[in-house]
mmCIF file with all atom_site columns, C-alpha atoms in Angstrom:
data_model
loop_
_atom_site.group_PDB
_atom_site.id
_atom_site.type_symbol
_atom_site.label_atom_id
_atom_site.label_alt_id
_atom_site.label_comp_id
_atom_site.label_asym_id
_atom_site.label_entity_id
_atom_site.label_seq_id
_atom_site.pdbx_PDB_ins_code
_atom_site.Cartn_x
_atom_site.Cartn_y
_atom_site.Cartn_z
_atom_site.occupancy
_atom_site.B_iso_or_equiv
_atom_site.pdbx_formal_charge
_atom_site.auth_seq_id
_atom_site.auth_comp_id
_atom_site.auth_asym_id
_atom_site.auth_atom_id
_atom_site.pdbx_PDB_model_num
ATOM 1   C CA . MET A 1 1   ? 1.280  -25.218 -20.736 1.00 0.00 ? 1   MET A CA 1
ATOM 2   C CA . ALA A 1 2   ? 2.229  -22.270 -18.513 1.00 0.00 ? 2   ALA A CA 1
ATOM 3   C CA . LYS A 1 3   ? 5.773  -21.953 -17.241 1.00 0.00 ? 3   LYS A CA 1
ATOM 4   C CA . LYS A 1 4   ? 6.262  -22.549 -13.540 1.00 0.00 ? 4   LYS A CA 1
ATOM 5   C CA . ASN A 1 5   ? 6.998  -19.404 -11.490 1.00 0.00 ? 5   ASN A CA 1
ATOM 6   C CA . ARG A 1 6   ? 6.342  -17.142 -14.462 1.00 0.00 ? 6   ARG A CA 1
ATOM 7   C CA . ILE A 1 7   ? 5.769  -13.502 -13.553 1.00 0.00 ? 7   ILE A CA 1
ATOM 8   C CA . PRO A 1 8   ? 3.172  -11.855 -15.844 1.00 0.00 ? 8   PRO A CA 1
ATOM 9   C CA . ARG A 1 9   ? 3.867  -8.652  -17.767 1.00 0.00 ? 9   ARG A CA 1
ATOM 10  C CA . LYS A 1 10  ? 0.965  -6.864  -16.079 1.00 0.00 ? 10  LYS A CA 1
ATOM 11  C CA . ILE A 1 11  ? -0.661 -7.319  -12.689 1.00 0.00 ? 11  ILE A CA 1
ATOM 12  C CA . VAL A 1 12  ? -3.941 -5.502  -12.050 1.00 0.00 ? 12  VAL A CA 1
ATOM 13  C CA . GLY A 1 13  ? -3.222 -3.234  -15.019 1.00 0.00 ? 13  GLY A CA 1
ATOM 14  C CA . TYR A 1 14  ? 0.267  -2.218  -13.871 1.00 0.00 ? 14  TYR A CA 1
ATOM 15  C CA . LYS A 1 15  ? 3.245  -3.160  -16.009 1.00 0.00 ? 15  LYS A CA 1
ATOM 16  C CA . ILE A 1 16  ? 5.923  -5.147  -14.194 1.00 0.00 ? 16  ILE A CA 1
ATOM 17  C CA . PRO A 1 17  ? 9.431  -4.080  -15.338 1.00 0.00 ? 17  PRO A CA 1
ATOM 18  C CA . LYS A 1 18  ? 11.445 -6.694  -17.198 1.00 0.00 ? 18  LYS A CA 1
ATOM 19  C CA . ALA A 1 19  ? 14.284 -6.413  -14.665 1.00 0.00 ? 19  ALA A CA 1
ATOM 20  C CA . ILE A 1 20  ? 11.907 -7.609  -11.946 1.00 0.00 ? 20  ILE A CA 1
ATOM 21  C CA . ARG A 1 21  ? 10.242 -10.271 -14.092 1.00 0.00 ? 21  ARG A CA 1
ATOM 22  C CA . LYS A 1 22  ? 13.593 -11.789 -15.111 1.00 0.00 ? 22  LYS A CA 1
ATOM 23  C CA . SER A 1 23  ? 15.364 -11.370 -11.760 1.00 0.00 ? 23  SER A CA 1
ATOM 24  C CA . PRO A 1 24  ? 16.986 -14.631 -10.610 1.00 0.00 ? 24  PRO A CA 1
ATOM 25  C CA . MET A 1 25  ? 16.590 -13.553 -6.974  1.00 0.00 ? 25  MET A CA 1
ATOM 26  C CA . ILE A 1 26  ? 12.812 -13.048 -7.328  1.00 0.00 ? 26  ILE A CA 1
ATOM 27  C CA . ARG A 1 27  ? 12.489 -16.325 -9.234  1.00 0.00 ? 27  ARG A CA 1
ATOM 28  C CA . GLY A 1 28  ? 14.436 -18.097 -6.500  1.00 0.00 ? 28  GLY A CA 1
ATOM 29  C CA . LEU A 1 29  ? 12.154 -16.679 -3.821  1.00 0.00 ? 29  LEU A CA 1
ATOM 30  C CA . LEU A 1 30  ? 9.070  -17.727 -5.768  1.00 0.00 ? 30  LEU A CA 1
ATOM 31  C CA . ALA A 1 31  ? 10.411 -21.272 -6.074  1.00 0.00 ? 31  ALA A CA 1
ATOM 32  C CA . SER A 1 32  ? 10.088 -22.004 -2.325  1.00 0.00 ? 32  SER A CA 1
ATOM 33  C CA . ASP A 1 33  ? 7.312  -21.726 0.242   1.00 0.00 ? 33  ASP A CA 1
ATOM 34  C CA . ILE A 1 34  ? 9.521  -19.685 2.563   1.00 0.00 ? 34  ILE A CA 1
ATOM 35  C CA . GLY A 1 35  ? 10.455 -17.297 -0.257  1.00 0.00 ? 35  GLY A CA 1
ATOM 36  C CA . ARG A 1 36  ? 6.828  -16.782 -1.261  1.00 0.00 ? 36  ARG A CA 1
ATOM 37  C CA . GLY A 1 37  ? 5.971  -16.049 2.368   1.00 0.00 ? 37  GLY A CA 1
ATOM 38  C CA . ILE A 1 38  ? 8.792  -13.524 2.624   1.00 0.00 ? 38  ILE A CA 1
ATOM 39  C CA . LEU A 1 39  ? 7.664  -11.762 -0.568  1.00 0.00 ? 39  LEU A CA 1
ATOM 40  C CA . ALA A 1 40  ? 4.032  -11.711 0.577   1.00 0.00 ? 40  ALA A CA 1
ATOM 41  C CA . ASN A 1 41  ? 4.980  -10.220 3.942   1.00 0.00 ? 41  ASN A CA 1
ATOM 42  C CA . ALA A 1 42  ? 7.249  -7.643  2.293   1.00 0.00 ? 42  ALA A CA 1
ATOM 43  C CA . VAL A 1 43  ? 4.594  -6.503  -0.178  1.00 0.00 ? 43  VAL A CA 1
ATOM 44  C CA . THR A 1 44  ? 1.962  -6.287  2.571   1.00 0.00 ? 44  THR A CA 1
ATOM 45  C CA . ALA A 1 45  ? 4.257  -4.271  4.855   1.00 0.00 ? 45  ALA A CA 1
ATOM 46  C CA . ALA A 1 46  ? 5.259  -1.952  2.007   1.00 0.00 ? 46  ALA A CA 1
ATOM 47  C CA . ALA A 1 47  ? 1.647  -1.313  1.021   1.00 0.00 ? 47  ALA A CA 1
ATOM 48  C CA . GLY A 1 48  ? 0.678  -0.618  4.621   1.00 0.00 ? 48  GLY A CA 1
ATOM 49  C CA . ALA A 1 49  ? 3.561  1.799   5.162   1.00 0.00 ? 49  ALA A CA 1
ATOM 50  C CA . ALA A 1 50  ? 2.846  3.686   1.940   1.00 0.00 ? 50  ALA A CA 1
ATOM 51  C CA . ALA A 1 51  ? -0.861 3.868   2.736   1.00 0.00 ? 51  ALA A CA 1
ATOM 52  C CA . THR A 1 52  ? -0.110 5.245   6.206   1.00 0.00 ? 52  THR A CA 1
ATOM 53  C CA . VAL A 1 53  ? 1.999  8.087   4.801   1.00 0.00 ? 53  VAL A CA 1
ATOM 54  C CA . LEU A 1 54  ? -0.541 8.892   2.090   1.00 0.00 ? 54  LEU A CA 1
ATOM 55  C CA . LEU A 1 55  ? -3.477 8.869   4.518   1.00 0.00 ? 55  LEU A CA 1
ATOM 56  C CA . SER A 1 56  ? -1.661 11.086  7.005   1.00 0.00 ? 56  SER A CA 1
ATOM 57  C CA . GLU A 1 57  ? -1.051 13.639  4.252   1.00 0.00 ? 57  GLU A CA 1
ATOM 58  C CA . SER A 1 58  ? -4.362 13.178  2.364   1.00 0.00 ? 58  SER A CA 1
ATOM 59  C CA . ASP A 1 59  ? -5.500 16.795  2.791   1.00 0.00 ? 59  ASP A CA 1
ATOM 60  C CA . GLU A 1 60  ? -2.277 18.142  1.301   1.00 0.00 ? 60  GLU A CA 1
ATOM 61  C CA . MET A 1 61  ? -2.335 15.599  -1.521  1.00 0.00 ? 61  MET A CA 1
ATOM 62  C CA . SER A 1 62  ? -5.860 16.515  -2.606  1.00 0.00 ? 62  SER A CA 1
ATOM 63  C CA . GLY A 1 63  ? -5.167 20.254  -2.527  1.00 0.00 ? 63  GLY A CA 1
ATOM 64  C CA . ALA A 1 64  ? -1.744 20.023  -4.151  1.00 0.00 ? 64  ALA A CA 1
ATOM 65  C CA . ALA A 1 65  ? -2.797 18.353  -7.373  1.00 0.00 ? 65  ALA A CA 1
ATOM 66  C CA . GLY A 1 66  ? -4.194 21.407  -9.135  1.00 0.00 ? 66  GLY A CA 1
ATOM 67  C CA . LYS A 1 67  ? -2.599 24.442  -7.457  1.00 0.00 ? 67  LYS A CA 1
ATOM 68  C CA . GLY A 1 68  ? 0.627  25.082  -9.279  1.00 0.00 ? 68  GLY A CA 1
ATOM 69  C CA . ALA A 1 69  ? 4.201  23.943  -9.321  1.00 0.00 ? 69  ALA A CA 1
ATOM 70  C CA . ARG A 1 70  ? 5.011  24.545  -5.658  1.00 0.00 ? 70  ARG A CA 1
ATOM 71  C CA . LYS A 1 71  ? 2.118  22.400  -4.488  1.00 0.00 ? 71  LYS A CA 1
ATOM 72  C CA . GLY A 1 72  ? 2.977  19.810  -7.128  1.00 0.00 ? 72  GLY A CA 1
ATOM 73  C CA . LYS A 1 73  ? 6.480  19.561  -5.708  1.00 0.00 ? 73  LYS A CA 1
ATOM 74  C CA . ARG A 1 74  ? 4.984  19.021  -2.254  1.00 0.00 ? 74  ARG A CA 1
ATOM 75  C CA . ALA A 1 75  ? 2.786  16.213  -3.613  1.00 0.00 ? 75  ALA A CA 1
ATOM 76  C CA . LEU A 1 76  ? 5.832  14.587  -5.191  1.00 0.00 ? 76  LEU A CA 1
ATOM 77  C CA . GLY A 1 77  ? 7.675  14.908  -1.882  1.00 0.00 ? 77  GLY A CA 1
ATOM 78  C CA . ILE A 1 78  ? 4.832  13.142  -0.085  1.00 0.00 ? 78  ILE A CA 1
ATOM 79  C CA . ALA A 1 79  ? 4.778  10.405  -2.724  1.00 0.00 ? 79  ALA A CA 1
ATOM 80  C CA . GLY A 1 80  ? 8.546  10.020  -2.340  1.00 0.00 ? 80  GLY A CA 1
ATOM 81  C CA . SER A 1 81  ? 8.096  9.762   1.423   1.00 0.00 ? 81  SER A CA 1
ATOM 82  C CA . ALA A 1 82  ? 5.499  7.047   0.916   1.00 0.00 ? 82  ALA A CA 1
ATOM 83  C CA . MET A 1 83  ? 7.820  5.079   -1.372  1.00 0.00 ? 83  MET A CA 1
ATOM 84  C CA . SER A 1 84  ? 10.729 5.443   1.052   1.00 0.00 ? 84  SER A CA 1
ATOM 85  C CA . SER A 1 85  ? 8.585  4.289   3.949   1.00 0.00 ? 85  SER A CA 1
ATOM 86  C CA . ALA A 1 86  ? 7.336  1.353   1.870   1.00 0.00 ? 86  ALA A CA 1
ATOM 87  C CA . ALA A 1 87  ? 10.880 0.308   0.951   1.00 0.00 ? 87  ALA A CA 1
ATOM 88  C CA . ASP A 1 88  ? 12.049 0.539   4.576   1.00 0.00 ? 88  ASP A CA 1
ATOM 89  C CA . ALA A 1 89  ? 9.115  -1.578  5.765   1.00 0.00 ? 89  ALA A CA 1
ATOM 90  C CA . ALA A 1 90  ? 9.705  -4.182  3.056   1.00 0.00 ? 90  ALA A CA 1
ATOM 91  C CA . ILE A 1 91  ? 13.419 -4.412  3.897   1.00 0.00 ? 91  ILE A CA 1
ATOM 92  C CA . ASP A 1 92  ? 12.682 -4.816  7.613   1.00 0.00 ? 92  ASP A CA 1
ATOM 93  C CA . VAL A 1 93  ? 10.182 -7.605  6.921   1.00 0.00 ? 93  VAL A CA 1
ATOM 94  C CA . ILE A 1 94  ? 12.543 -9.385  4.532   1.00 0.00 ? 94  ILE A CA 1
ATOM 95  C CA . ARG A 1 95  ? 15.391 -9.148  7.060   1.00 0.00 ? 95  ARG A CA 1
ATOM 96  C CA . SER A 1 96  ? 13.327 -10.520 9.935   1.00 0.00 ? 96  SER A CA 1
ATOM 97  C CA . SER A 1 97  ? 11.697 -13.245 7.809   1.00 0.00 ? 97  SER A CA 1
ATOM 98  C CA . ALA A 1 98  ? 15.047 -14.373 6.469   1.00 0.00 ? 98  ALA A CA 1
ATOM 99  C CA . ARG A 1 99  ? 16.500 -14.391 9.991   1.00 0.00 ? 99  ARG A CA 1
ATOM 100 C CA . ASP A 1 100 ? 13.553 -16.493 11.239  1.00 0.00 ? 100 ASP A CA 1
ATOM 101 C CA . ALA A 1 101 ? 14.125 -19.024 8.450   1.00 0.00 ? 101 ALA A CA 1
ATOM 102 C CA . LEU A 1 102 ? 17.701 -19.688 9.592   1.00 0.00 ? 102 LEU A CA 1
ATOM 103 C CA . PRO A 1 103 ? 18.597 -22.565 11.918  1.00 0.00 ? 103 PRO A CA 1
ATOM 104 C CA . LYS A 1 104 ? 18.419 -21.741 15.648  1.00 0.00 ? 104 LYS A CA 1
ATOM 105 C CA . LYS A 1 105 ? 22.219 -21.732 16.109  1.00 0.00 ? 105 LYS A CA 1
ATOM 106 C CA . MET A 1 106 ? 22.697 -19.168 13.351  1.00 0.00 ? 106 MET A CA 1
ATOM 107 C CA . GLN A 1 107 ? 19.852 -17.039 14.738  1.00 0.00 ? 107 GLN A CA 1
ATOM 108 C CA . LYS A 1 108 ? 21.663 -16.875 18.086  1.00 0.00 ? 108 LYS A CA 1
ATOM 109 C CA . ASP A 1 109 ? 24.922 -15.866 16.376  1.00 0.00 ? 109 ASP A CA 1
ATOM 110 C CA . ILE A 1 110 ? 23.150 -13.065 14.531  1.00 0.00 ? 110 ILE A CA 1
ATOM 111 C CA . ARG A 1 111 ? 21.398 -11.849 17.694  1.00 0.00 ? 111 ARG A CA 1
ATOM 112 C CA . ASP A 1 112 ? 24.726 -11.623 19.524  1.00 0.00 ? 112 ASP A CA 1
ATOM 113 C CA . ARG A 1 113 ? 26.329 -9.560  16.738  1.00 0.00 ? 113 ARG A CA 1
ATOM 114 C CA . PRO A 1 114 ? 25.577 -5.830  16.486  1.00 0.00 ? 114 PRO A CA 1
ATOM 115 C CA . GLN A 1 115 ? 23.299 -5.018  13.583  1.00 0.00 ? 115 GLN A CA 1
ATOM 116 C CA . ARG A 1 116 ? 24.711 -2.978  10.740  1.00 0.00 ? 116 ARG A CA 1
ATOM 117 C CA . GLY A 1 117 ? 22.050 -1.058  8.877   1.00 0.00 ? 117 GLY A CA 1
ATOM 118 C CA . ALA A 1 118 ? 22.066 1.376   6.014   1.00 0.00 ? 118 ALA A CA 1
ATOM 119 C CA . MET A 1 119 ? 22.991 4.936   6.889   1.00 0.00 ? 119 MET A CA 1
ATOM 120 C CA . HIS A 1 120 ? 20.486 7.619   5.868   1.00 0.00 ? 120 HIS A CA 1
#
């Protein structure tokens, strides 16, 4: 019998790190319908943001792969940009989904307060 809310070691051939598989926060999100919706929205937003960055820089990515160290550094910079954009999109979706899941009175309190975000 399979364990409930078990995260597999590999998904579509990619290894999932143990820290993610054993994370109590991820397991808690997977245990509820709202949490699963939040995770699904976050993953979708992250994939879309990363794809947008990679598609906008596709010409540079294809030329940079085999043309030396300088071009390789540029390709890594673009990949880093894609990951950063993906993380920002996922965080925004998680924040808004979590806010929407709160009771109406708490949503109003949060709206009235100034938002404190991470400084870049």
